[in-house]
Short mmCIF file of C-alpha atoms in Angstrom, two decimals:
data_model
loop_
_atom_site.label_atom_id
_atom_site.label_comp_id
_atom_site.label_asym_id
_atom_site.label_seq_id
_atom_site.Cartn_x
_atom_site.Cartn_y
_atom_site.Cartn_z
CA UNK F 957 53.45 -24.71 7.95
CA UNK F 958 51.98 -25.29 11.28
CA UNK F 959 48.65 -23.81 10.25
CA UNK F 960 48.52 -25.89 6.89
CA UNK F 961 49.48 -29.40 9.29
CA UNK F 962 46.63 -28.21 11.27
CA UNK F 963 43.91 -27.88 8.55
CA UNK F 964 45.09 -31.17 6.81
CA UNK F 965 44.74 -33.00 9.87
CA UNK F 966 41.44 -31.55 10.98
CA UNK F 967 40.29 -32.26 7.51
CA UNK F 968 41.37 -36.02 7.57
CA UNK F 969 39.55 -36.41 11.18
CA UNK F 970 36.60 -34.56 9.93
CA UNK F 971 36.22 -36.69 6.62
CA UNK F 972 37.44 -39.69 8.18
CA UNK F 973 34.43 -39.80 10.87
CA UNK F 974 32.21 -38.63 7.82
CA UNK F 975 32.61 -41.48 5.82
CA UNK F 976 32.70 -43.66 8.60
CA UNK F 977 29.89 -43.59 11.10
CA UNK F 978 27.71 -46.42 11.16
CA UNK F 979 24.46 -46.13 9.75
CA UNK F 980 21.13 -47.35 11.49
CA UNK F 981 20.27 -50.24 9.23
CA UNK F 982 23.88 -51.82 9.39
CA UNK F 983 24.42 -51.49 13.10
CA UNK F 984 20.77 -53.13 13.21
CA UNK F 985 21.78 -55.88 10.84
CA UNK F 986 25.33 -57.01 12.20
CA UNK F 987 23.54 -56.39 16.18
CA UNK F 988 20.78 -59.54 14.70
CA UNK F 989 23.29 -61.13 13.34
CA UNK F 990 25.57 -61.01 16.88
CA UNK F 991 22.44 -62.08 18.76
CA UNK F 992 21.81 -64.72 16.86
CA UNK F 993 25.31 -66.36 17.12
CA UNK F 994 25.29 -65.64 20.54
CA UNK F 995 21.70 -67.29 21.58
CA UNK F 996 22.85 -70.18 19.86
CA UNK F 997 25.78 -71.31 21.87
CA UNK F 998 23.76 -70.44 24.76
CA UNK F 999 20.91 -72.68 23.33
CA UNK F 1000 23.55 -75.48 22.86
CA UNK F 1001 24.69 -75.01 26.45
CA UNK F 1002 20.82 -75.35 27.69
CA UNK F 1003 20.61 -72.06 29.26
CA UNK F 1004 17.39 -70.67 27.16
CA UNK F 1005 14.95 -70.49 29.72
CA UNK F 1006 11.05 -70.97 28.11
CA UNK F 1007 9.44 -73.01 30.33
CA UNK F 1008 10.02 -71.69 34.05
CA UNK F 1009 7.00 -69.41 35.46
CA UNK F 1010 9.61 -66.82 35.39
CA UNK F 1011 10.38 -67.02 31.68
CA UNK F 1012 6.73 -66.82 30.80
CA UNK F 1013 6.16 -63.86 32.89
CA UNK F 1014 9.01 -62.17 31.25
CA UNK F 1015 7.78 -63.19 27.62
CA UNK F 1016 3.96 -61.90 28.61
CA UNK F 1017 5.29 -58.02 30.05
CA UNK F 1018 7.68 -58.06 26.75
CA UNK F 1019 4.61 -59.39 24.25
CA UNK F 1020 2.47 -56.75 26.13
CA UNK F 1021 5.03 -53.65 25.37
CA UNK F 1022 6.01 -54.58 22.07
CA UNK F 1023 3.25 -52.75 20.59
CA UNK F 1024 3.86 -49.90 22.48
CA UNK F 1025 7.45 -49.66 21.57
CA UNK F 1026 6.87 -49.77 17.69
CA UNK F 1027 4.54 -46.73 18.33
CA UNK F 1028 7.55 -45.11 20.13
CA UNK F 1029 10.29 -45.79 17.41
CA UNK F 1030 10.87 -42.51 15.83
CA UNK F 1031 14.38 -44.45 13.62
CA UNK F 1032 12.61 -44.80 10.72
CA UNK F 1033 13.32 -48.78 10.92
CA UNK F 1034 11.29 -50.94 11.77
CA UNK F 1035 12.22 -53.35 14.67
CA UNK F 1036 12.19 -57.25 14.56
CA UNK F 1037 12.22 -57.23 18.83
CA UNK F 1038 13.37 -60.69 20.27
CA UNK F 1039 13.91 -61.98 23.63
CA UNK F 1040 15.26 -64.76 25.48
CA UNK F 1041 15.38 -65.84 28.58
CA UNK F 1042 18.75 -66.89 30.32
CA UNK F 1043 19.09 -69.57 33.05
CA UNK F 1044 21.39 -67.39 34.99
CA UNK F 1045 22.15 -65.97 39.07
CA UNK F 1046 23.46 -62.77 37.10
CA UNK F 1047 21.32 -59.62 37.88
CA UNK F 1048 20.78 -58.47 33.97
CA UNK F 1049 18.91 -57.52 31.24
CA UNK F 1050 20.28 -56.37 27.95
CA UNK F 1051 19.03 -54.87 24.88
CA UNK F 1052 20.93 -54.66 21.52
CA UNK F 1053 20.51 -52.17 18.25
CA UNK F 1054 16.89 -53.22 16.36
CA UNK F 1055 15.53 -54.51 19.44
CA UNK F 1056 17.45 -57.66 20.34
CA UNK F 1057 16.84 -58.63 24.08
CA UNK F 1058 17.64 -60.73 26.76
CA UNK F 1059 16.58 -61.37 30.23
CA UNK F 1060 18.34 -62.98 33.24
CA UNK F 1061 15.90 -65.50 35.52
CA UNK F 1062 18.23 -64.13 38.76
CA UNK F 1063 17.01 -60.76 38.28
CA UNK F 1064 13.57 -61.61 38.84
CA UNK F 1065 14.23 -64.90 40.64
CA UNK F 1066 16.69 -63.37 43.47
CA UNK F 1067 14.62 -59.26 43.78
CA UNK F 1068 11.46 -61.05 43.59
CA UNK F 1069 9.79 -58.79 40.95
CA UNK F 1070 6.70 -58.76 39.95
CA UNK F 1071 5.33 -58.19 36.84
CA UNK F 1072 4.97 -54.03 37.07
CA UNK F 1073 8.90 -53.49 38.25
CA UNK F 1074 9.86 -56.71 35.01
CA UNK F 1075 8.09 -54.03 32.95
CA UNK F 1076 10.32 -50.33 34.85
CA UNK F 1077 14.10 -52.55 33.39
CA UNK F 1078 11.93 -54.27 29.84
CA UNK F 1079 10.97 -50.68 29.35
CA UNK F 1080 14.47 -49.27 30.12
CA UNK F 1081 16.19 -51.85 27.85
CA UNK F 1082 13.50 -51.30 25.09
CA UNK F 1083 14.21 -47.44 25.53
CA UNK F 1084 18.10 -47.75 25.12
CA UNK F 1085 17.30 -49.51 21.44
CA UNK F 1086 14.48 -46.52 21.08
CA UNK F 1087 16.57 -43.96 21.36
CA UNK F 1088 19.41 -45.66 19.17
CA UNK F 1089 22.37 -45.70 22.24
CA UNK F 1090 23.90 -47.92 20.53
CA UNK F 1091 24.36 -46.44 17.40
CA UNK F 1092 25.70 -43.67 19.54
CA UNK F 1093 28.19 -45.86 20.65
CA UNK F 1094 29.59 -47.46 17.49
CA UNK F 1095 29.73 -43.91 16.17
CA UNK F 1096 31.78 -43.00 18.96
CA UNK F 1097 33.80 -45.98 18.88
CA UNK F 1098 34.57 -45.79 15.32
CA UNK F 1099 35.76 -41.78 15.84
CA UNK F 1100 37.77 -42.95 18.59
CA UNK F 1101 39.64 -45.79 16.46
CA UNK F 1102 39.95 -43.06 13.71
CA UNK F 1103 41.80 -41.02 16.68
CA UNK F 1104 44.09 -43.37 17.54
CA UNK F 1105 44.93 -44.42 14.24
CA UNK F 1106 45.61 -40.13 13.47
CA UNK F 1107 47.97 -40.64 16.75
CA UNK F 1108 48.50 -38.58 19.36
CA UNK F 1109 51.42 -36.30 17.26
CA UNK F 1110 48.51 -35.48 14.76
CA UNK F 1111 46.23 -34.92 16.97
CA UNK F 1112 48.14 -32.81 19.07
CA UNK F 1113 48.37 -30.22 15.92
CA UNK F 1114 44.76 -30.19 15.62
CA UNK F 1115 44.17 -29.52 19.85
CA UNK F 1116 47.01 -27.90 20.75
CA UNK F 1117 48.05 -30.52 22.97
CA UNK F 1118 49.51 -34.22 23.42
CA UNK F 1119 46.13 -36.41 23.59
CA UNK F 1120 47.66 -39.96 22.85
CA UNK F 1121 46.74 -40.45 26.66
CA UNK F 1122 43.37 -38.58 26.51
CA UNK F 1123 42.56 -41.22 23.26
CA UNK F 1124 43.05 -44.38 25.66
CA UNK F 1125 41.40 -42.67 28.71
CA UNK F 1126 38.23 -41.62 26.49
CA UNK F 1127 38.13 -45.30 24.86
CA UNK F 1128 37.92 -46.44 28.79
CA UNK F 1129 34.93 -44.34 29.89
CA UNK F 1130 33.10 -44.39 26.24
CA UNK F 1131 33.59 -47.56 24.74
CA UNK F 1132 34.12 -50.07 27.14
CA UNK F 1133 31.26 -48.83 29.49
CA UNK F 1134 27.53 -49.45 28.49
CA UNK F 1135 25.86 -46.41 28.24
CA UNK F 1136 26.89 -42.85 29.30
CA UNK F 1137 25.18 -41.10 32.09
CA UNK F 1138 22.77 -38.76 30.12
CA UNK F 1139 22.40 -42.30 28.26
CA UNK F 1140 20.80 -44.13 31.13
CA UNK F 1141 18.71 -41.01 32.29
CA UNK F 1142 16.96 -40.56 29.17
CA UNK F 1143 16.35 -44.74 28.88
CA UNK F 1144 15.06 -44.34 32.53
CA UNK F 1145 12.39 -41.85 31.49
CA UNK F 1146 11.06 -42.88 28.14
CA UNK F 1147 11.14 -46.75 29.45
CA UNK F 1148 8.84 -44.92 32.38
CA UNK F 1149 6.80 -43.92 29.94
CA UNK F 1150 6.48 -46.91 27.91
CA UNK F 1151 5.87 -48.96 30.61
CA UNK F 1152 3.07 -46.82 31.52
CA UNK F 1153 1.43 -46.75 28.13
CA UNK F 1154 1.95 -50.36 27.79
CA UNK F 1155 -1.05 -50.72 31.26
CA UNK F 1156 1.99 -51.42 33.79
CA UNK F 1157 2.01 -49.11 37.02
CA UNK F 1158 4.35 -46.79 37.14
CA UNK F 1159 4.95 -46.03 40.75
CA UNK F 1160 6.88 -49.24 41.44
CA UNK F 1161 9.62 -47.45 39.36
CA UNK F 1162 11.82 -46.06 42.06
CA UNK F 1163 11.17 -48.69 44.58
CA UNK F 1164 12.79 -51.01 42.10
CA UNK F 1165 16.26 -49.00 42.33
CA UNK F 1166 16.18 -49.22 46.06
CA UNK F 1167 15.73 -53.13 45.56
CA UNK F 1168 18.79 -52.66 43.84
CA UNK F 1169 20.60 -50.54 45.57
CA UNK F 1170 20.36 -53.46 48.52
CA UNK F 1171 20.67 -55.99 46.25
CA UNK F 1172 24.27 -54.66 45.19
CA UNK F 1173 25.45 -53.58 48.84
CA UNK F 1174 23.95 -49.86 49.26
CA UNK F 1175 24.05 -46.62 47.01
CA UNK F 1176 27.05 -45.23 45.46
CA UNK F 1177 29.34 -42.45 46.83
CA UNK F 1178 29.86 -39.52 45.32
CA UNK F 1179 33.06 -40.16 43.44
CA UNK F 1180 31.55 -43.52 42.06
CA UNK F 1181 28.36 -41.32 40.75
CA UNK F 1182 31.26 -38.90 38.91
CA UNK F 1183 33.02 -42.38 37.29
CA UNK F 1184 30.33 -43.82 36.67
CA UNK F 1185 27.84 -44.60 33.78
CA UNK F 1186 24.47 -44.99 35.93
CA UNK F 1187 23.17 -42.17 37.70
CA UNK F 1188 22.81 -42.81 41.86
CA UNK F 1189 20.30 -44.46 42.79
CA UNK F 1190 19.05 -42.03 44.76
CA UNK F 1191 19.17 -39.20 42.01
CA UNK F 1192 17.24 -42.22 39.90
CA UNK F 1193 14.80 -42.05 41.98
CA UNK F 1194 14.42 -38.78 42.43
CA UNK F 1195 14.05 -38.04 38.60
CA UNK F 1196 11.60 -41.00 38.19
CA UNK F 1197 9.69 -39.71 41.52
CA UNK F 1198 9.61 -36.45 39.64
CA UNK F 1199 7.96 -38.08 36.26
CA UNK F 1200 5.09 -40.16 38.14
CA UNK F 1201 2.58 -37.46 37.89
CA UNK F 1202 2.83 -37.25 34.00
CA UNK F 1203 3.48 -41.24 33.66
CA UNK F 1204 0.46 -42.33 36.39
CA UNK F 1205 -1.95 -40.55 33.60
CA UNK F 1206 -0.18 -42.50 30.82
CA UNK F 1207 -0.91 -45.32 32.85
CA UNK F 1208 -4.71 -44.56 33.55
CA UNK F 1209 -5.89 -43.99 30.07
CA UNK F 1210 -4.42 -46.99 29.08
CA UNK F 1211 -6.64 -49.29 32.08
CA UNK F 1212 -9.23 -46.96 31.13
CA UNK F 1213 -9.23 -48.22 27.28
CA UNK F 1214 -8.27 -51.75 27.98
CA UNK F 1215 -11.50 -52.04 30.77
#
């Protein structure tokens, strides 16, 4: 009886998640649709930026790359990439499935960056919709709902174990963080290399992390780096630091074909 409980529940899990995974094109679809509702009340609240220095700075590096990230995207969609520029102290940049963006004014503004380390986080955010980290994390989100809706007693025939508490403490790190670890490594590395492609220098990369590293109060410890989504920002650096060689000739063909 056991063994039977155990394949019917495995099978409802299985086909569950099967049938209910988010595909590319509607993650892409409800993400504009989000964005768009979102800008809006932001618009009506007068905090689209399009006129400072800053926000045309930020709209020339993300004009520049755009090109350079369609030649990247691998989906098999093709992306309708927006940005806007928020009036805002917060240190931030987001990007959203299908290559909805948005860019704070303090995080230039208050770091004082110039245009190469705007392109190190517009290639990083553009990287993150790339590489589809979102979709990732729908996905995940709707397997973890499909857990919790099982419950823990089902689950526990399938594992062996009570996992009502592992459900909530997964949803924690997962779903309500940004990006996993491996996540934010691999957006730090092909964002490297878009950046480079794209005629920005490269080396200002891990320079940038130390700006923020001060910016927020000093590095992480080591228990933070374990909790955490983002990698340290000394291992950060050290990763991008390893990378420059390979991105610095990215970055020389393209001055060498653009004169």
């Amino acid at each position: 009886m056991k063994k039977q409980l155990k394949s019917f529940a495995f099978a409802v899990l299985a086909g569950a998640v099967i049938t209910s995974c988010a595909d590319s094109a509607s993650i892409n679809q409800e993400a504009a649709s989000s964005y768009t509702q979102e800008m809006g009340k932001i618009r009506s609240q007068g905090a689209i930026d399009t006129t400072s220095n800053t926000a045309r700075r930020i709209h020339h590096v993300f004009n520049k790359m755009v090109p350079y990230a369609n030649q990247a995207n691998e989906t098999g969609l093709k992306f309708n990439w927006q940005i806007n520029v928020i009036k805002s102290k917060e240190l931030n940049a987001w990007a959203m499935p299908g290559g909805k963006m948005a860019f704070y004014t303090g995080l230039v503004d208050t770091l004082q960056l110039n245009d190469n380390e705007i392109a190190v986080v517009m290639g990083h955010e553009m990287a993150h919709a790339l590489k589809e980290h979102g979709k990732a994390k729908a996905n995940f989100g709707t397997m973890s709902a499909i857990a919790g809706a099982i419950g823990g007693t089902a689950l526990s025939v399938v594992v062996g174990a009570d996992v009502t508490d592992l459900v909530t403490l997964t949803k924690d790190f997962a779903l309500d963080k940004p990006y996993s670890r491996s996540a934010e490594t691999e957006a730090d590395e092909v964002g490297l290399m878009l950046m480079a492609r794209s005629g920005y220098n490269p080396q200002v990369a891990p320079g940038l992390w130390q700006k923020m590293a001060k910016a927020s109060g000093g590095s992480k410890g080591a228990l933070d780096v374990l909790a955490s989504t983002h990698p340290s920002d000394e291992s950060r650096q050290e990763n991008l630091q390893r990378l420059l060689p390979e991105a610095m000739e990215l970055y020389k063909a393209a001055k060498n074909k653009n004169g």
